[in-house]
PDB file of C-alpha atoms in Angstrom:
ATOM      1  CA  MET V  22      -1.945  46.515 -16.055  1.00 70.00           C
ATOM      2  CA  LYS V  23      -2.668  45.519 -12.529  1.00 79.00           C
ATOM      3  CA  SER V  24      -5.273  43.081 -13.590  1.00 81.00           C
ATOM      4  CA  GLU V  25      -2.886  41.390 -16.034  1.00 82.00           C
ATOM      5  CA  ILE V  26      -0.362  40.828 -13.296  1.00 83.00           C
ATOM      6  CA  LEU V  27      -3.100  39.426 -11.055  1.00 84.00           C
ATOM      7  CA  ARG V  28      -4.271  36.992 -13.747  1.00 81.00           C
ATOM      8  CA  PHE V  29      -0.671  35.915 -14.388  1.00 81.00           C
ATOM      9  CA  VAL V  30      -0.055  35.301 -10.606  1.00 84.00           C
ATOM     10  CA  ALA V  31      -3.357  33.329 -10.359  1.00 83.00           C
ATOM     11  CA  GLY V  32      -2.417  31.362 -13.330  1.00 81.00           C
ATOM     12  CA  GLY V  33       1.002  30.652 -11.767  1.00 83.00           C
ATOM     13  CA  VAL V  34      -0.708  29.562  -8.522  1.00 86.00           C
ATOM     14  CA  LEU V  35      -3.146  27.305 -10.443  1.00 85.00           C
ATOM     15  CA  ALA V  36      -0.166  25.821 -12.352  1.00 84.00           C
ATOM     16  CA  LEU V  37       1.570  24.931  -9.103  1.00 88.00           C
ATOM     17  CA  VAL V  38      -1.524  23.464  -7.620  1.00 89.00           C
ATOM     18  CA  SER V  39      -2.215  21.417 -10.602  1.00 88.00           C
ATOM     19  CA  THR V  40       1.300  20.104 -10.814  1.00 87.00           C
ATOM     20  CA  TYR V  41       1.106  19.323  -6.944  1.00 91.00           C
ATOM     21  CA  ILE V  42      -2.079  17.300  -7.449  1.00 91.00           C
ATOM     22  CA  GLY V  43      -0.311  15.396 -10.168  1.00 89.00           C
ATOM     23  CA  LEU V  44       2.697  14.748  -7.872  1.00 90.00           C
ATOM     24  CA  MET V  45       0.334  13.456  -5.161  1.00 91.00           C
ATOM     25  CA  VAL V  46      -1.302  11.066  -7.610  1.00 89.00           C
ATOM     26  CA  LYS V  47       2.139   9.731  -8.690  1.00 89.00           C
ATOM     27  CA  ARG V  48       3.088   9.445  -4.892  1.00 90.00           C
ATOM     28  CA  GLY V  49      -0.075   7.305  -4.289  1.00 89.00           C
ATOM     29  CA  TYR V  50       1.121   4.845  -6.890  1.00 90.00           C
ATOM     30  CA  ALA V  51       4.677   4.798  -5.318  1.00 91.00           C
ATOM     31  CA  GLU V  52       3.103   4.001  -1.876  1.00 92.00           C
ATOM     32  CA  LYS V  53       1.205   1.105  -3.342  1.00 91.00           C
ATOM     33  CA  VAL V  54       4.365  -0.311  -4.725  1.00 93.00           C
ATOM     34  CA  LYS V  55       6.126   0.008  -1.400  1.00 94.00           C
ATOM     35  CA  PHE V  56       3.194  -1.564   0.274  1.00 92.00           C
ATOM     36  CA  TYR V  57       3.299  -4.715  -1.777  1.00 94.00           C
ATOM     37  CA  LYS V  58       7.120  -4.792  -1.547  1.00 95.00           C
ATOM     38  CA  ASP V  59       6.905  -4.706   2.215  1.00 93.00           C
ATOM     39  CA  LEU V  60       4.118  -7.392   2.080  1.00 93.00           C
ATOM     40  CA  VAL V  61       6.111  -9.695  -0.214  1.00 95.00           C
ATOM     41  CA  GLU V  62       9.171  -9.198   2.132  1.00 94.00           C
ATOM     42  CA  PHE V  63       6.955 -10.082   5.074  1.00 92.00           C
ATOM     43  CA  CYS V  64       5.946 -13.274   3.479  1.00 93.00           C
ATOM     44  CA  GLY V  65       9.529 -14.228   2.790  1.00 91.00           C
ATOM     45  CA  VAL V  66      10.719 -13.556   6.253  1.00 90.00           C
ATOM     46  CA  PHE V  67       7.607 -15.234   7.812  1.00 90.00           C
ATOM     47  CA  LYS V  68       8.296 -18.426   5.729  1.00 89.00           C
ATOM     48  CA  GLY V  69      11.905 -18.312   6.716  1.00 86.00           C
ATOM     49  CA  GLU V  70      11.046 -17.979  10.437  1.00 85.00           C
ATOM     50  CA  LEU V  71       8.442 -20.785  10.178  1.00 82.00           C
ATOM     51  CA  SER V  72      11.166 -23.031   8.650  1.00 76.00           C
ATOM     52  CA  PHE V  73      13.646 -22.203  11.251  1.00 79.00           C
ATOM     53  CA  SER V  74      12.087 -21.691  14.626  1.00 75.00           C
ATOM     54  CA  MET V  75       8.234 -21.681  14.369  1.00 70.00           C
ATOM     55  CA  PRO V  76       7.489 -18.537  16.328  1.00 71.00           C
ATOM     56  CA  THR V  77       4.187 -17.526  17.477  1.00 79.00           C
ATOM     57  CA  VAL V  78       2.513 -15.107  15.041  1.00 83.00           C
ATOM     58  CA  THR V  79       2.521 -12.325  17.695  1.00 83.00           C
ATOM     59  CA  ASP V  80       6.094 -12.784  18.556  1.00 84.00           C
ATOM     60  CA  PHE V  81       7.070 -12.682  14.911  1.00 86.00           C
ATOM     61  CA  CYS V  82       5.055  -9.481  14.350  1.00 86.00           C
ATOM     62  CA  THR V  83       6.671  -7.823  17.268  1.00 86.00           C
ATOM     63  CA  LYS V  84      10.074  -8.695  15.932  1.00 87.00           C
ATOM     64  CA  TYR V  85       9.060  -7.728  12.399  1.00 87.00           C
ATOM     65  CA  VAL V  86       7.691  -4.310  13.064  1.00 87.00           C
ATOM     66  CA  LYS V  87      10.561  -3.179  15.236  1.00 88.00           C
ATOM     67  CA  ASP V  88      12.355  -0.220  13.787  1.00 86.00           C
ATOM     68  CA  LYS V  89      10.185  -0.246  10.681  1.00 88.00           C
ATOM     69  CA  ASN V  90       7.493   2.024   9.323  1.00 88.00           C
ATOM     70  CA  GLY V  91       5.113   2.275   6.388  1.00 87.00           C
ATOM     71  CA  LYS V  92       1.542   1.364   5.476  1.00 88.00           C
ATOM     72  CA  TRP V  93       2.137  -2.425   5.659  1.00 89.00           C
ATOM     73  CA  VAL V  94       3.885  -2.187   9.144  1.00 89.00           C
ATOM     74  CA  ASP V  95       0.753  -0.184  10.210  1.00 89.00           C
ATOM     75  CA  VAL V  96      -1.462  -3.043   9.083  1.00 88.00           C
ATOM     76  CA  VAL V  97       0.874  -5.625  10.872  1.00 89.00           C
ATOM     77  CA  LYS V  98       0.580  -3.465  14.017  1.00 89.00           C
ATOM     78  CA  GLU V  99      -3.174  -3.419  13.829  1.00 87.00           C
ATOM     79  CA  TYR V 100      -3.182  -7.101  13.280  1.00 88.00           C
ATOM     80  CA  GLN V 101      -1.010  -7.746  16.214  1.00 87.00           C
ATOM     81  CA  THR V 102      -3.018  -5.565  18.487  1.00 86.00           C
ATOM     82  CA  ASP V 103      -6.279  -7.270  17.544  1.00 85.00           C
ATOM     83  CA  LEU V 104      -4.716 -10.708  18.069  1.00 83.00           C
ATOM     84  CA  THR V 105      -3.587  -9.832  21.535  1.00 83.00           C
ATOM     85  CA  THR V 106      -6.745  -8.098  22.560  1.00 86.00           C
ATOM     86  CA  LYS V 107      -9.562  -9.935  20.686  1.00 84.00           C
ATOM     87  CA  GLY V 108      -7.838 -13.067  19.637  1.00 80.00           C
ATOM     88  CA  LYS V 109      -8.831 -12.616  16.022  1.00 81.00           C
ATOM     89  CA  PHE V 110      -8.430  -9.992  13.197  1.00 81.00           C
ATOM     90  CA  ASP V 111     -11.634  -9.207  11.289  1.00 78.00           C
ATOM     91  CA  ARG V 112     -12.353  -6.142   9.137  1.00 78.00           C
ATOM     92  CA  ASP V 113     -15.301  -4.797   7.247  1.00 76.00           C
ATOM     93  CA  LEU V 114     -13.764  -4.569   3.703  1.00 74.00           C
ATOM     94  CA  ASP V 115     -15.974  -1.582   2.836  1.00 72.00           C
ATOM     95  CA  LYS V 116     -14.744   0.460   5.907  1.00 75.00           C
ATOM     96  CA  TRP V 117     -11.147  -0.767   6.111  1.00 76.00           C
ATOM     97  CA  GLU V 118      -8.884   1.873   4.794  1.00 80.00           C
ATOM     98  CA  VAL V 119      -5.633   0.691   3.393  1.00 76.00           C
ATOM     99  CA  LEU V 120      -4.120   2.853   0.680  1.00 71.00           C
ATOM    100  CA  HIS V 121      -7.238   3.034  -1.410  1.00 79.00           C
ATOM    101  CA  LEU V 122      -6.866  -0.638  -2.293  1.00 84.00           C
ATOM    102  CA  LYS V 123      -9.715  -2.352  -4.115  1.00 86.00           C
ATOM    103  CA  LYS V 124     -12.030  -4.534  -2.204  1.00 87.00           C
ATOM    104  CA  GLU V 125     -10.585  -7.655  -3.879  1.00 91.00           C
ATOM    105  CA  GLU V 126      -6.950  -6.612  -2.737  1.00 91.00           C
ATOM    106  CA  LYS V 127      -8.173  -6.007   0.887  1.00 88.00           C
ATOM    107  CA  SER V 128      -9.958  -9.355   0.833  1.00 89.00           C
ATOM    108  CA  GLU V 129      -6.607 -11.153  -0.261  1.00 92.00           C
ATOM    109  CA  ILE V 130      -4.780  -9.368   2.480  1.00 90.00           C
ATOM    110  CA  LEU V 131      -7.361 -10.164   5.130  1.00 89.00           C
ATOM    111  CA  HIS V 132      -7.476 -13.815   3.982  1.00 91.00           C
ATOM    112  CA  PHE V 133      -3.703 -14.038   4.427  1.00 92.00           C
ATOM    113  CA  LEU V 134      -3.712 -12.440   7.820  1.00 89.00           C
ATOM    114  CA  GLN V 135      -6.538 -14.514   9.101  1.00 88.00           C
ATOM    115  CA  GLY V 136      -4.960 -17.688   7.773  1.00 88.00           C
ATOM    116  CA  ILE V 137      -1.276 -17.519   9.227  1.00 87.00           C
ATOM    117  CA  GLY V 138      -0.678 -19.294  12.389  1.00 79.00           C
ATOM    118  CA  LYS V 139      -3.667 -21.656  12.131  1.00 81.00           C
ATOM    119  CA  THR V 140      -2.416 -24.903  10.621  1.00 80.00           C
ATOM    120  CA  SER V 141       0.490 -27.248  10.691  1.00 82.00           C
ATOM    121  CA  LEU V 142       3.888 -26.212   9.586  1.00 82.00           C
ATOM    122  CA  THR V 143       3.882 -27.753   6.096  1.00 85.00           C
ATOM    123  CA  GLU V 144       0.394 -26.189   5.510  1.00 89.00           C
ATOM    124  CA  GLN V 145       1.485 -22.847   6.722  1.00 87.00           C
ATOM    125  CA  ILE V 146       4.589 -22.868   4.412  1.00 88.00           C
ATOM    126  CA  SER V 147       2.377 -23.897   1.518  1.00 91.00           C
ATOM    127  CA  PHE V 148      -0.312 -21.255   2.347  1.00 92.00           C
ATOM    128  CA  VAL V 149       2.332 -18.459   2.580  1.00 91.00           C
ATOM    129  CA  ASP V 150       3.889 -19.551  -0.695  1.00 92.00           C
ATOM    130  CA  LYS V 151       0.475 -19.403  -2.436  1.00 94.00           C
ATOM    131  CA  CYS V 152      -0.221 -15.959  -0.887  1.00 94.00           C
ATOM    132  CA  ASN V 153       3.186 -14.753  -1.822  1.00 93.00           C
ATOM    133  CA  VAL V 154       2.602 -15.521  -5.471  1.00 95.00           C
ATOM    134  CA  VAL V 155      -0.487 -13.546  -5.414  1.00 95.00           C
ATOM    135  CA  PHE V 156       1.163 -10.687  -3.653  1.00 95.00           C
ATOM    136  CA  ALA V 157       4.158 -10.730  -5.986  1.00 96.00           C
ATOM    137  CA  SER V 158       1.745 -10.491  -8.998  1.00 96.00           C
ATOM    138  CA  ARG V 159       0.087  -7.602  -7.388  1.00 94.00           C
ATOM    139  CA  LEU V 160       3.426  -5.973  -6.773  1.00 95.00           C
ATOM    140  CA  LYS V 161       4.373  -6.400 -10.419  1.00 96.00           C
ATOM    141  CA  GLN V 162       1.052  -4.830 -11.410  1.00 95.00           C
ATOM    142  CA  ALA V 163       1.517  -1.918  -9.045  1.00 93.00           C
ATOM    143  CA  GLU V 164       5.016  -1.320 -10.453  1.00 94.00           C
ATOM    144  CA  GLU V 165       3.526  -1.128 -13.946  1.00 94.00           C
ATOM    145  CA  ASP V 166       0.807   1.098 -12.945  1.00 91.00           C
ATOM    146  CA  MET V 167       3.242   3.426 -11.268  1.00 91.00           C
ATOM    147  CA  LYS V 168       5.466   3.686 -14.379  1.00 91.00           C
ATOM    148  CA  LYS V 169       2.541   4.173 -16.749  1.00 90.00           C
ATOM    149  CA  LYS V 170      -0.217   5.800 -14.894  1.00 89.00           C
ATOM    150  CA  GLY V 171       1.757   7.594 -12.272  1.00 86.00           C
ATOM    151  CA  SER V 172       3.945   9.556 -14.634  1.00 86.00           C
ATOM    152  CA  MET V 173       0.996   9.969 -16.952  1.00 91.00           C
ATOM    153  CA  TYR V 174      -1.042  11.689 -14.408  1.00 88.00           C
ATOM    154  CA  PHE V 175       1.884  13.826 -13.284  1.00 87.00           C
ATOM    155  CA  LYS V 176       2.543  14.952 -16.837  1.00 88.00           C
ATOM    156  CA  LEU V 177      -1.183  15.596 -17.442  1.00 90.00           C
ATOM    157  CA  PHE V 178      -1.728  17.610 -14.403  1.00 89.00           C
ATOM    158  CA  ALA V 179       1.572  19.649 -15.156  1.00 87.00           C
ATOM    159  CA  LEU V 180       0.376  20.188 -18.600  1.00 89.00           C
ATOM    160  CA  LEU V 181      -2.995  21.290 -17.314  1.00 88.00           C
ATOM    161  CA  GLY V 182      -1.127  23.872 -15.038  1.00 85.00           C
ATOM    162  CA  VAL V 183       0.812  25.230 -17.940  1.00 86.00           C
ATOM    163  CA  ALA V 184      -2.466  25.516 -19.840  1.00 87.00           C
ATOM    164  CA  LEU V 185      -3.936  27.467 -17.026  1.00 82.00           C
ATOM    165  CA  LEU V 186      -1.069  29.751 -16.885  1.00 79.00           C
ATOM    166  CA  VAL V 187      -1.248  30.504 -20.557  1.00 84.00           C
ATOM    167  CA  ILE V 188      -4.969  31.025 -20.524  1.00 83.00           C
ATOM    168  CA  LEU V 189      -4.893  33.316 -17.504  1.00 77.00           C
ATOM    169  CA  GLY V 190      -1.536  34.902 -18.357  1.00 68.00           C
TER     170      GLY V 190
END
């Protein structure tokens, strides 16, 4: 009798842990969507500022990150710090941790950050537009992945948890 209760409790705990893992995987997909939404917003705001007042990149970054948070804002703060201390932003793509992004995605972001503020106004606007198109397509893909894969993993792990509960219970 006592061993049956312990098996049932163990099954319940494993079911909760499994469901929690599924929830964390789904949350990872949601964070990637938020990251790309913030990045696309950054491109739009930066382009508007370029067209309107042509601020320095560090001044724009200071203004942009004020009262904001998130993974993209952390990258912008890192970028701003490196610009003011080293005068450049350079990262080893294999060691740079940004939301478990693929190396290709990190390369695109690095290319964007290294390219802003380096050329004339018209070239800057064109560069930001091109990068924005790339990031918007990445956002669309991340949203599709969140809808399909995120919910699939959550359901899969929840089902696994129920199966463990039944097996052990």
